Amino acid sequence: MPSFRLVSSSGDQSFELPPGRSVVVGRGVATDIAIYDPTISRRHAELIARGDAIEVRDLGSSNGTCINGSRVAEGRLVVNDSVTFGKVTYKVREIRPAGAEPLPLPEPVATGSTIVRKLMVSGGAAAGITSRDGPLNRGQLRVAAATAEERQAKKLSLLLQVAQKLTGELELDRLLRAVVDMTFQVMEVDRVTILLRNETTGEMVPTLSKSRLGDTQVQSVPRSIVDKVVEERVAVVSHNAAADTRFKGRSIVMQSVRSAMCSPLLDARDQILGLLYVDNLSAPGSFSDEDLQFLVAFSGLAALGIKNSRFAEQSRRDALVRSNFERYFAPNVAADIAQQDGTIRLGGERRAVTVLFSDIRGFTAMAESMGPDAIARFLSEYFSEMVEVIFEHGGTLDKFIGDAVMALWGAPIAHSDDPDRALEAALAMQRVIEELNRGWAGSGRPEIGVGIGISHGEVFAGNIGSHRRLEYTVLGDAVNVAARLCAEAGPGEVLVSEALLRVVRAPVEYDYLPELGLKGKTQVVQVYRVKTAGPASPPGG
């Protein structure tokens, strides 16, 4: 009965599935396979490995479970199928048990007096390290052993040491240097070169080279060898490459390459990250089947290290981006923005938003009796509480204006219930202010009253400013109305426009106020004082 493993598309995560046992995938710490991604539900899906397949059952997740791109409630996975939880994709791999039939040995291909061997390479499976050559007919691998069994054990131990060294290095430059240095340690070669794939052009670019004499000038790898490895996804060894008609190329002749090996660096999805190339300049026929197989296994570990280092660098960049976003957005909104490339664009667009202004009544007079440090501590405490409430209700902090707060719902991420969220946030802000006042009164500090104004309408939303500094904000009549309503609101009041009440879904209890001629507007505005959520319906609802 086969055993299965889930390998993430990035290659950095791998989970084994015990046969016959139910395994729950989710974001919760109590799940069997914990995936910490905002698109994963706490209990997302159940997996059971039975026979030659894996049974999959979605557990009512928010973002669904897909098999090979199709969303399913239940389904079956087999080897090489893909399963996606939310936005996180895994590939199904078979675990080869100890003593299983080894993977194919390199295939010899005769071309005149030269032999070129090739070995198919897959990023999702470990290469075999057995050999036809035997312990007495070995090539350039630095392993001394009296028997084939001892040699096999030493090769496995050597690969384990390589894995421990490479997987612990997350800085790419240092990782590449470690790969080159370890290649010289494990094999008798004259030169080592690593080529990395340019993600824009797809070209294999020589990135780091080193010769046994210490020369670090980047070497040009024969174009014919590069093309062969990339096009066929094979590792190759050439004996007397300068005479090999399969690799006819001026660069080989000019470099006097007598023996060469090259292996692709593949990720778990069989995408080429780069190439690992070694050669000997004076010894034809120096590389054996065993050498090629070991180079493939070594390259697999190097590719995993490169993938991990890139993932770590991307994680550092994402963390920096997210920390910047979290200054203005709730953490879950910040995560959503960070994952959706292009959600926030330079320039702007017209869109419907809900705008909230809050302002402390009589703050100027109160501040006259306070020192600068006391004012700073007071505002920091007050703003911290207000921002938490805004974030809890999915809002965006636009800016602080003195002791005032401006917040948005509907930009840059919109939800169908943004007006309701804004109104609920305003009422929650007033409740929190009551709690703050009780605490401040007990410590002899002055109490405050806050007025809040909310409006809704189409505005311009985007990045505004100069070439030195851009700021994401909104401009439009709804902004002006919300600001004017805030100025009219008394301590503890929430004043809203008719435009807001027309789009709020939940019933609202309110007081009808006379029309107000607000400063800056030629037409009067109908104003409502919100009390609590109640049985009354919004006007025009």
PDB file of N, CA, C and O in Angstrom, residues 123-184:
ATOM      1  N   GLY A 123      11.565  17.412  -9.770  1.00  0.00           N
ATOM      2  CA  GLY A 123      11.697  18.160  -8.527  1.00  0.00           C
ATOM      3  C   GLY A 123      10.894  17.577  -7.394  1.00  0.00           C
ATOM      4  O   GLY A 123      11.088  17.942  -6.244  1.00  0.00           O
ATOM      5  N   GLY A 124       9.963  16.682  -7.701  1.00  0.00           N
ATOM      6  CA  GLY A 124       9.099  16.149  -6.661  1.00  0.00           C
ATOM      7  C   GLY A 124       9.545  14.829  -6.086  1.00  0.00           C
ATOM      8  O   GLY A 124       8.934  14.302  -5.183  1.00  0.00           O
ATOM      9  N   ALA A 125      10.640  14.237  -6.612  1.00  0.00           N
ATOM     10  CA  ALA A 125      11.074  12.925  -6.120  1.00  0.00           C
ATOM     11  C   ALA A 125      12.578  12.934  -5.934  1.00  0.00           C
ATOM     12  O   ALA A 125      13.305  13.566  -6.679  1.00  0.00           O
ATOM     13  N   ALA A 126      13.025  12.229  -4.902  1.00  0.00           N
ATOM     14  CA  ALA A 126      14.455  12.150  -4.648  1.00  0.00           C
ATOM     15  C   ALA A 126      15.118  11.251  -5.672  1.00  0.00           C
ATOM     16  O   ALA A 126      14.577  10.232  -6.088  1.00  0.00           O
ATOM     17  N   ALA A 127      16.295  11.632  -6.106  1.00  0.00           N
ATOM     18  CA  ALA A 127      17.028  10.823  -7.076  1.00  0.00           C
ATOM     19  C   ALA A 127      17.682   9.638  -6.377  1.00  0.00           C
ATOM     20  O   ALA A 127      18.073   9.711  -5.226  1.00  0.00           O
ATOM     21  N   GLY A 128      17.783   8.542  -7.101  1.00  0.00           N
ATOM     22  CA  GLY A 128      18.480   7.397  -6.555  1.00  0.00           C
ATOM     23  C   GLY A 128      19.979   7.659  -6.513  1.00  0.00           C
ATOM     24  O   GLY A 128      20.501   8.501  -7.234  1.00  0.00           O
ATOM     25  N   ILE A 129      20.686   6.929  -5.653  1.00  0.00           N
ATOM     26  CA  ILE A 129      22.139   7.111  -5.595  1.00  0.00           C
ATOM     27  C   ILE A 129      22.837   5.760  -5.678  1.00  0.00           C
ATOM     28  O   ILE A 129      23.927   5.573  -5.174  1.00  0.00           O
ATOM     29  N   THR A 130      22.188   4.801  -6.317  1.00  0.00           N
ATOM     30  CA  THR A 130      22.841   3.519  -6.577  1.00  0.00           C
ATOM     31  C   THR A 130      23.688   3.646  -7.836  1.00  0.00           C
ATOM     32  O   THR A 130      23.633   4.644  -8.542  1.00  0.00           O
ATOM     33  N   SER A 131      24.462   2.626  -8.157  1.00  0.00           N
ATOM     34  CA  SER A 131      25.337   2.737  -9.322  1.00  0.00           C
ATOM     35  C   SER A 131      25.671   1.380  -9.904  1.00  0.00           C
ATOM     36  O   SER A 131      25.820   0.396  -9.184  1.00  0.00           O
ATOM     37  N   ARG A 132      25.801   1.314 -11.229  1.00  0.00           N
ATOM     38  CA  ARG A 132      26.307   0.110 -11.896  1.00  0.00           C
ATOM     39  C   ARG A 132      27.822  -0.035 -11.722  1.00  0.00           C
ATOM     40  O   ARG A 132      28.371  -1.089 -11.932  1.00  0.00           O
ATOM     41  N   ASP A 133      28.473   1.089 -11.391  1.00  0.00           N
ATOM     42  CA  ASP A 133      29.939   1.084 -11.419  1.00  0.00           C
ATOM     43  C   ASP A 133      30.549   0.234 -10.316  1.00  0.00           C
ATOM     44  O   ASP A 133      31.601  -0.360 -10.487  1.00  0.00           O
ATOM     45  N   GLY A 134      29.890   0.176  -9.145  1.00  0.00           N
ATOM     46  CA  GLY A 134      30.429  -0.614  -8.055  1.00  0.00           C
ATOM     47  C   GLY A 134      31.531   0.124  -7.323  1.00  0.00           C
ATOM     48  O   GLY A 134      32.074   1.118  -7.802  1.00  0.00           O
ATOM     49  N   PRO A 135      31.925  -0.366  -6.151  1.00  0.00           N
ATOM     50  CA  PRO A 135      32.882   0.360  -5.314  1.00  0.00           C
ATOM     51  C   PRO A 135      34.278   0.433  -5.896  1.00  0.00           C
ATOM     52  O   PRO A 135      35.065   1.288  -5.515  1.00  0.00           O
ATOM     53  N   LEU A 136      34.621  -0.449  -6.840  1.00  0.00           N
ATOM     54  CA  LEU A 136      35.987  -0.435  -7.365  1.00  0.00           C
ATOM     55  C   LEU A 136      36.085   0.327  -8.686  1.00  0.00           C
ATOM     56  O   LEU A 136      37.173   0.455  -9.230  1.00  0.00           O
ATOM     57  N   ASN A 137      34.961   0.793  -9.220  1.00  0.00           N
ATOM     58  CA  ASN A 137      34.982   1.485 -10.508  1.00  0.00           C
ATOM     59  C   ASN A 137      34.243   2.815 -10.372  1.00  0.00           C
ATOM     60  O   ASN A 137      33.272   3.097 -11.031  1.00  0.00           O
ATOM     61  N   ARG A 138      34.715   3.592  -9.436  1.00  0.00           N
ATOM     62  CA  ARG A 138      34.032   4.828  -9.129  1.00  0.00           C
ATOM     63  C   ARG A 138      34.673   5.989  -9.866  1.00  0.00           C
ATOM     64  O   ARG A 138      35.796   5.912 -10.341  1.00  0.00           O
ATOM     65  N   GLY A 139      33.931   7.089  -9.927  1.00  0.00           N
ATOM     66  CA  GLY A 139      34.404   8.268 -10.635  1.00  0.00           C
ATOM     67  C   GLY A 139      35.043   9.286  -9.730  1.00  0.00           C
ATOM     68  O   GLY A 139      36.071   9.006  -9.104  1.00  0.00           O
ATOM     69  N   GLN A 140      34.409  10.457  -9.602  1.00  0.00           N
ATOM     70  CA  GLN A 140      35.044  11.582  -8.916  1.00  0.00           C
ATOM     71  C   GLN A 140      34.421  11.895  -7.554  1.00  0.00           C
ATOM     72  O   GLN A 140      34.717  12.920  -6.959  1.00  0.00           O
ATOM     73  N   LEU A 141      33.545  11.029  -7.058  1.00  0.00           N
ATOM     74  CA  LEU A 141      32.910  11.259  -5.765  1.00  0.00           C
ATOM     75  C   LEU A 141      33.895  10.927  -4.647  1.00  0.00           C
ATOM     76  O   LEU A 141      34.544   9.883  -4.658  1.00  0.00           O
ATOM     77  N   ARG A 142      33.992  11.816  -3.655  1.00  0.00           N
ATOM     78  CA  ARG A 142      34.944  11.642  -2.549  1.00  0.00           C
ATOM     79  C   ARG A 142      34.334  10.762  -1.450  1.00  0.00           C
ATOM     80  O   ARG A 142      33.939  11.254  -0.389  1.00  0.00           O
ATOM     81  N   VAL A 143      34.193   9.498  -1.718  1.00  0.00           N
ATOM     82  CA  VAL A 143      33.668   8.554  -0.736  1.00  0.00           C
ATOM     83  C   VAL A 143      34.557   7.315  -0.762  1.00  0.00           C
ATOM     84  O   VAL A 143      34.659   6.635  -1.786  1.00  0.00           O
ATOM     85  N   ALA A 144      35.206   7.020   0.359  1.00  0.00           N
ATOM     86  CA  ALA A 144      36.075   5.841   0.456  1.00  0.00           C
ATOM     87  C   ALA A 144      35.341   4.749   1.211  1.00  0.00           C
ATOM     88  O   ALA A 144      34.860   4.971   2.325  1.00  0.00           O
ATOM     89  N   ALA A 145      35.214   3.580   0.591  1.00  0.00           N
ATOM     90  CA  ALA A 145      34.521   2.466   1.233  1.00  0.00           C
ATOM     91  C   ALA A 145      35.027   1.151   0.658  1.00  0.00           C
ATOM     92  O   ALA A 145      35.464   1.076  -0.488  1.00  0.00           O
ATOM     93  N   ALA A 146      34.938   0.082   1.481  1.00  0.00           N
ATOM     94  CA  ALA A 146      35.420  -1.231   1.048  1.00  0.00           C
ATOM     95  C   ALA A 146      34.325  -2.027   0.355  1.00  0.00           C
ATOM     96  O   ALA A 146      34.624  -2.907  -0.457  1.00  0.00           O
ATOM     97  N   THR A 147      33.068  -1.758   0.689  1.00  0.00           N
ATOM     98  CA  THR A 147      31.970  -2.523   0.109  1.00  0.00           C
ATOM     99  C   THR A 147      30.921  -1.570  -0.451  1.00  0.00           C
ATOM    100  O   THR A 147      30.866  -0.380  -0.094  1.00  0.00           O
ATOM    101  N   ALA A 148      30.054  -2.128  -1.306  1.00  0.00           N
ATOM    102  CA  ALA A 148      28.976  -1.320  -1.873  1.00  0.00           C
ATOM    103  C   ALA A 148      28.021  -0.841  -0.785  1.00  0.00           C
ATOM    104  O   ALA A 148      27.519   0.284  -0.823  1.00  0.00           O
ATOM    105  N   GLU A 149      27.765  -1.703   0.223  1.00  0.00           N
ATOM    106  CA  GLU A 149      26.843  -1.313   1.296  1.00  0.00           C
ATOM    107  C   GLU A 149      27.418  -0.159   2.107  1.00  0.00           C
ATOM    108  O   GLU A 149      26.712   0.796   2.459  1.00  0.00           O
ATOM    109  N   GLU A 150      28.712  -0.231   2.413  1.00  0.00           N
ATOM    110  CA  GLU A 150      29.337   0.844   3.172  1.00  0.00           C
ATOM    111  C   GLU A 150      29.345   2.146   2.369  1.00  0.00           C
ATOM    112  O   GLU A 150      29.107   3.233   2.898  1.00  0.00           O
ATOM    113  N   ARG A 151      29.587   1.995   1.067  1.00  0.00           N
ATOM    114  CA  ARG A 151      29.617   3.189   0.208  1.00  0.00           C
ATOM    115  C   ARG A 151      28.232   3.845   0.144  1.00  0.00           C
ATOM    116  O   ARG A 151      28.105   5.058   0.209  1.00  0.00           O
ATOM    117  N   GLN A 152      27.198   3.005   0.036  1.00  0.00           N
ATOM    118  CA  GLN A 152      25.840   3.534   0.007  1.00  0.00           C
ATOM    119  C   GLN A 152      25.526   4.290   1.295  1.00  0.00           C
ATOM    120  O   GLN A 152      24.954   5.380   1.279  1.00  0.00           O
ATOM    121  N   ALA A 153      25.901   3.724   2.429  1.00  0.00           N
ATOM    122  CA  ALA A 153      25.644   4.364   3.716  1.00  0.00           C
ATOM    123  C   ALA A 153      26.390   5.691   3.828  1.00  0.00           C
ATOM    124  O   ALA A 153      25.847   6.688   4.339  1.00  0.00           O
ATOM    125  N   LYS A 154      27.614   5.728   3.321  1.00  0.00           N
ATOM    126  CA  LYS A 154      28.384   6.968   3.398  1.00  0.00           C
ATOM    127  C   LYS A 154      27.818   8.045   2.488  1.00  0.00           C
ATOM    128  O   LYS A 154      27.846   9.235   2.809  1.00  0.00           O
ATOM    129  N   LYS A 155      27.290   7.637   1.342  1.00  0.00           N
ATOM    130  CA  LYS A 155      26.679   8.629   0.447  1.00  0.00           C
ATOM    131  C   LYS A 155      25.430   9.228   1.084  1.00  0.00           C
ATOM    132  O   LYS A 155      25.195  10.444   1.005  1.00  0.00           O
ATOM    133  N   LEU A 156      24.624   8.385   1.715  1.00  0.00           N
ATOM    134  CA  LEU A 156      23.435   8.887   2.394  1.00  0.00           C
ATOM    135  C   LEU A 156      23.811   9.833   3.531  1.00  0.00           C
ATOM    136  O   LEU A 156      23.179  10.873   3.733  1.00  0.00           O
ATOM    137  N   SER A 157      24.837   9.460   4.289  1.00  0.00           N
ATOM    138  CA  SER A 157      25.300  10.322   5.374  1.00  0.00           C
ATOM    139  C   SER A 157      25.808  11.663   4.833  1.00  0.00           C
ATOM    140  O   SER A 157      25.550  12.724   5.410  1.00  0.00           O
ATOM    141  N   LEU A 158      26.503  11.605   3.693  1.00  0.00           N
ATOM    142  CA  LEU A 158      27.030  12.819   3.077  1.00  0.00           C
ATOM    143  C   LEU A 158      25.891  13.741   2.630  1.00  0.00           C
ATOM    144  O   LEU A 158      25.925  14.955   2.834  1.00  0.00           O
ATOM    145  N   LEU A 159      24.845  13.138   2.024  1.00  0.00           N
ATOM    146  CA  LEU A 159      23.695  13.945   1.604  1.00  0.00           C
ATOM    147  C   LEU A 159      22.982  14.555   2.799  1.00  0.00           C
ATOM    148  O   LEU A 159      22.476  15.682   2.727  1.00  0.00           O
ATOM    149  N   LEU A 160      22.925  13.830   3.914  1.00  0.00           N
ATOM    150  CA  LEU A 160      22.299  14.377   5.121  1.00  0.00           C
ATOM    151  C   LEU A 160      23.077  15.594   5.620  1.00  0.00           C
ATOM    152  O   LEU A 160      22.477  16.616   5.998  1.00  0.00           O
ATOM    153  N   GLN A 161      24.399  15.508   5.596  1.00  0.00           N
ATOM    154  CA  GLN A 161      25.212  16.651   6.007  1.00  0.00           C
ATOM    155  C   GLN A 161      24.975  17.851   5.080  1.00  0.00           C
ATOM    156  O   GLN A 161      24.878  18.994   5.531  1.00  0.00           O
ATOM    157  N   VAL A 162      24.881  17.562   3.781  1.00  0.00           N
ATOM    158  CA  VAL A 162      24.617  18.634   2.817  1.00  0.00           C
ATOM    159  C   VAL A 162      23.264  19.276   3.103  1.00  0.00           C
ATOM    160  O   VAL A 162      23.134  20.506   3.109  1.00  0.00           O
ATOM    161  N   ALA A 163      22.246  18.455   3.354  1.00  0.00           N
ATOM    162  CA  ALA A 163      20.905  18.974   3.623  1.00  0.00           C
ATOM    163  C   ALA A 163      20.904  19.858   4.857  1.00  0.00           C
ATOM    164  O   ALA A 163      20.298  20.940   4.870  1.00  0.00           O
ATOM    165  N   GLN A 164      21.566  19.413   5.922  1.00  0.00           N
ATOM    166  CA  GLN A 164      21.606  20.202   7.151  1.00  0.00           C
ATOM    167  C   GLN A 164      22.295  21.548   6.927  1.00  0.00           C
ATOM    168  O   GLN A 164      21.873  22.573   7.463  1.00  0.00           O
ATOM    169  N   LYS A 165      23.327  21.550   6.121  1.00  0.00           N
ATOM    170  CA  LYS A 165      24.055  22.783   5.857  1.00  0.00           C
ATOM    171  C   LYS A 165      23.249  23.740   4.989  1.00  0.00           C
ATOM    172  O   LYS A 165      23.134  24.944   5.292  1.00  0.00           O
ATOM    173  N   LEU A 166      22.656  23.225   3.908  1.00  0.00           N
ATOM    174  CA  LEU A 166      22.004  24.105   2.944  1.00  0.00           C
ATOM    175  C   LEU A 166      20.649  24.596   3.419  1.00  0.00           C
ATOM    176  O   LEU A 166      20.277  25.742   3.155  1.00  0.00           O
ATOM    177  N   THR A 167      19.881  23.743   4.095  1.00  0.00           N
ATOM    178  CA  THR A 167      18.551  24.171   4.525  1.00  0.00           C
ATOM    179  C   THR A 167      18.609  25.161   5.670  1.00  0.00           C
ATOM    180  O   THR A 167      17.618  25.842   5.953  1.00  0.00           O
ATOM    181  N   GLY A 168      19.754  25.273   6.329  1.00  0.00           N
ATOM    182  CA  GLY A 168      19.881  26.244   7.417  1.00  0.00           C
ATOM    183  C   GLY A 168      20.322  27.621   6.971  1.00  0.00           C
ATOM    184  O   GLY A 168      20.381  28.544   7.786  1.00  0.00           O
ATOM    185  N   GLU A 169      20.631  27.789   5.689  1.00  0.00           N
ATOM    186  CA  GLU A 169      21.119  29.082   5.175  1.00  0.00           C
ATOM    187  C   GLU A 169      20.019  29.731   4.347  1.00  0.00           C
ATOM    188  O   GLU A 169      19.648  29.225   3.298  1.00  0.00           O
ATOM    189  N   LEU A 170      19.498  30.875   4.810  1.00  0.00           N
ATOM    190  CA  LEU A 170      18.375  31.534   4.152  1.00  0.00           C
ATOM    191  C   LEU A 170      18.783  32.782   3.369  1.00  0.00           C
ATOM    192  O   LEU A 170      17.939  33.379   2.713  1.00  0.00           O
ATOM    193  N   GLU A 171      20.054  33.154   3.431  1.00  0.00           N
ATOM    194  CA  GLU A 171      20.511  34.312   2.651  1.00  0.00           C
ATOM    195  C   GLU A 171      21.086  33.781   1.339  1.00  0.00           C
ATOM    196  O   GLU A 171      22.004  32.952   1.344  1.00  0.00           O
ATOM    197  N   LEU A 172      20.554  34.228   0.192  1.00  0.00           N
ATOM    198  CA  LEU A 172      20.825  33.584  -1.088  1.00  0.00           C
ATOM    199  C   LEU A 172      22.302  33.602  -1.443  1.00  0.00           C
ATOM    200  O   LEU A 172      22.842  32.569  -1.861  1.00  0.00           O
ATOM    201  N   ASP A 173      22.986  34.716  -1.317  1.00  0.00           N
ATOM    202  CA  ASP A 173      24.401  34.777  -1.703  1.00  0.00           C
ATOM    203  C   ASP A 173      25.232  33.784  -0.904  1.00  0.00           C
ATOM    204  O   ASP A 173      26.074  33.062  -1.467  1.00  0.00           O
ATOM    205  N   ARG A 174      25.012  33.751   0.392  1.00  0.00           N
ATOM    206  CA  ARG A 174      25.774  32.799   1.226  1.00  0.00           C
ATOM    207  C   ARG A 174      25.403  31.364   0.881  1.00  0.00           C
ATOM    208  O   ARG A 174      26.252  30.468   0.902  1.00  0.00           O
ATOM    209  N   LEU A 175      24.135  31.135   0.557  1.00  0.00           N
ATOM    210  CA  LEU A 175      23.709  29.791   0.179  1.00  0.00           C
ATOM    211  C   LEU A 175      24.425  29.327  -1.086  1.00  0.00           C
ATOM    212  O   LEU A 175      24.921  28.199  -1.155  1.00  0.00           O
ATOM    213  N   LEU A 176      24.482  30.186  -2.104  1.00  0.00           N
ATOM    214  CA  LEU A 176      25.148  29.797  -3.355  1.00  0.00           C
ATOM    215  C   LEU A 176      26.624  29.513  -3.127  1.00  0.00           C
ATOM    216  O   LEU A 176      27.178  28.565  -3.691  1.00  0.00           O
ATOM    217  N   ARG A 177      27.261  30.325  -2.301  1.00  0.00           N
ATOM    218  CA  ARG A 177      28.685  30.067  -1.996  1.00  0.00           C
ATOM    219  C   ARG A 177      28.841  28.728  -1.280  1.00  0.00           C
ATOM    220  O   ARG A 177      29.799  27.987  -1.536  1.00  0.00           O
ATOM    221  N   ALA A 178      27.894  28.405  -0.391  1.00  0.00           N
ATOM    222  CA  ALA A 178      27.967  27.120   0.315  1.00  0.00           C
ATOM    223  C   ALA A 178      27.783  25.960  -0.659  1.00  0.00           C
ATOM    224  O   ALA A 178      28.459  24.924  -0.542  1.00  0.00           O
ATOM    225  N   VAL A 179      26.881  26.108  -1.637  1.00  0.00           N
ATOM    226  CA  VAL A 179      26.681  25.055  -2.635  1.00  0.00           C
ATOM    227  C   VAL A 179      27.968  24.809  -3.415  1.00  0.00           C
ATOM    228  O   VAL A 179      28.391  23.660  -3.613  1.00  0.00           O
ATOM    229  N   VAL A 180      28.614  25.887  -3.861  1.00  0.00           N
ATOM    230  CA  VAL A 180      29.855  25.755  -4.631  1.00  0.00           C
ATOM    231  C   VAL A 180      30.942  25.106  -3.782  1.00  0.00           C
ATOM    232  O   VAL A 180      31.628  24.155  -4.215  1.00  0.00           O
ATOM    233  N   ASP A 181      31.124  25.596  -2.555  1.00  0.00           N
ATOM    234  CA  ASP A 181      32.176  25.054  -1.696  1.00  0.00           C
ATOM    235  C   ASP A 181      31.947  23.578  -1.391  1.00  0.00           C
ATOM    236  O   ASP A 181      32.890  22.770  -1.392  1.00  0.00           O
ATOM    237  N   MET A 182      30.685  23.203  -1.136  1.00  0.00           N
ATOM    238  CA  MET A 182      30.407  21.810  -0.811  1.00  0.00           C
ATOM    239  C   MET A 182      30.552  20.905  -2.024  1.00  0.00           C
ATOM    240  O   MET A 182      30.872  19.714  -1.886  1.00  0.00           O
ATOM    241  N   THR A 183      30.325  21.438  -3.224  1.00  0.00           N
ATOM    242  CA  THR A 183      30.553  20.648  -4.434  1.00  0.00           C
ATOM    243  C   THR A 183      32.016  20.237  -4.531  1.00  0.00           C
ATOM    244  O   THR A 183      32.342  19.076  -4.848  1.00  0.00           O
ATOM    245  N   PHE A 184      32.916  21.176  -4.246  1.00  0.00           N
ATOM    246  CA  PHE A 184      34.349  20.840  -4.249  1.00  0.00           C
ATOM    247  C   PHE A 184      34.687  19.839  -3.154  1.00  0.00           C
ATOM    248  O   PHE A 184      35.574  18.999  -3.322  1.00  0.00           O
TER     249      PHE A 184
END
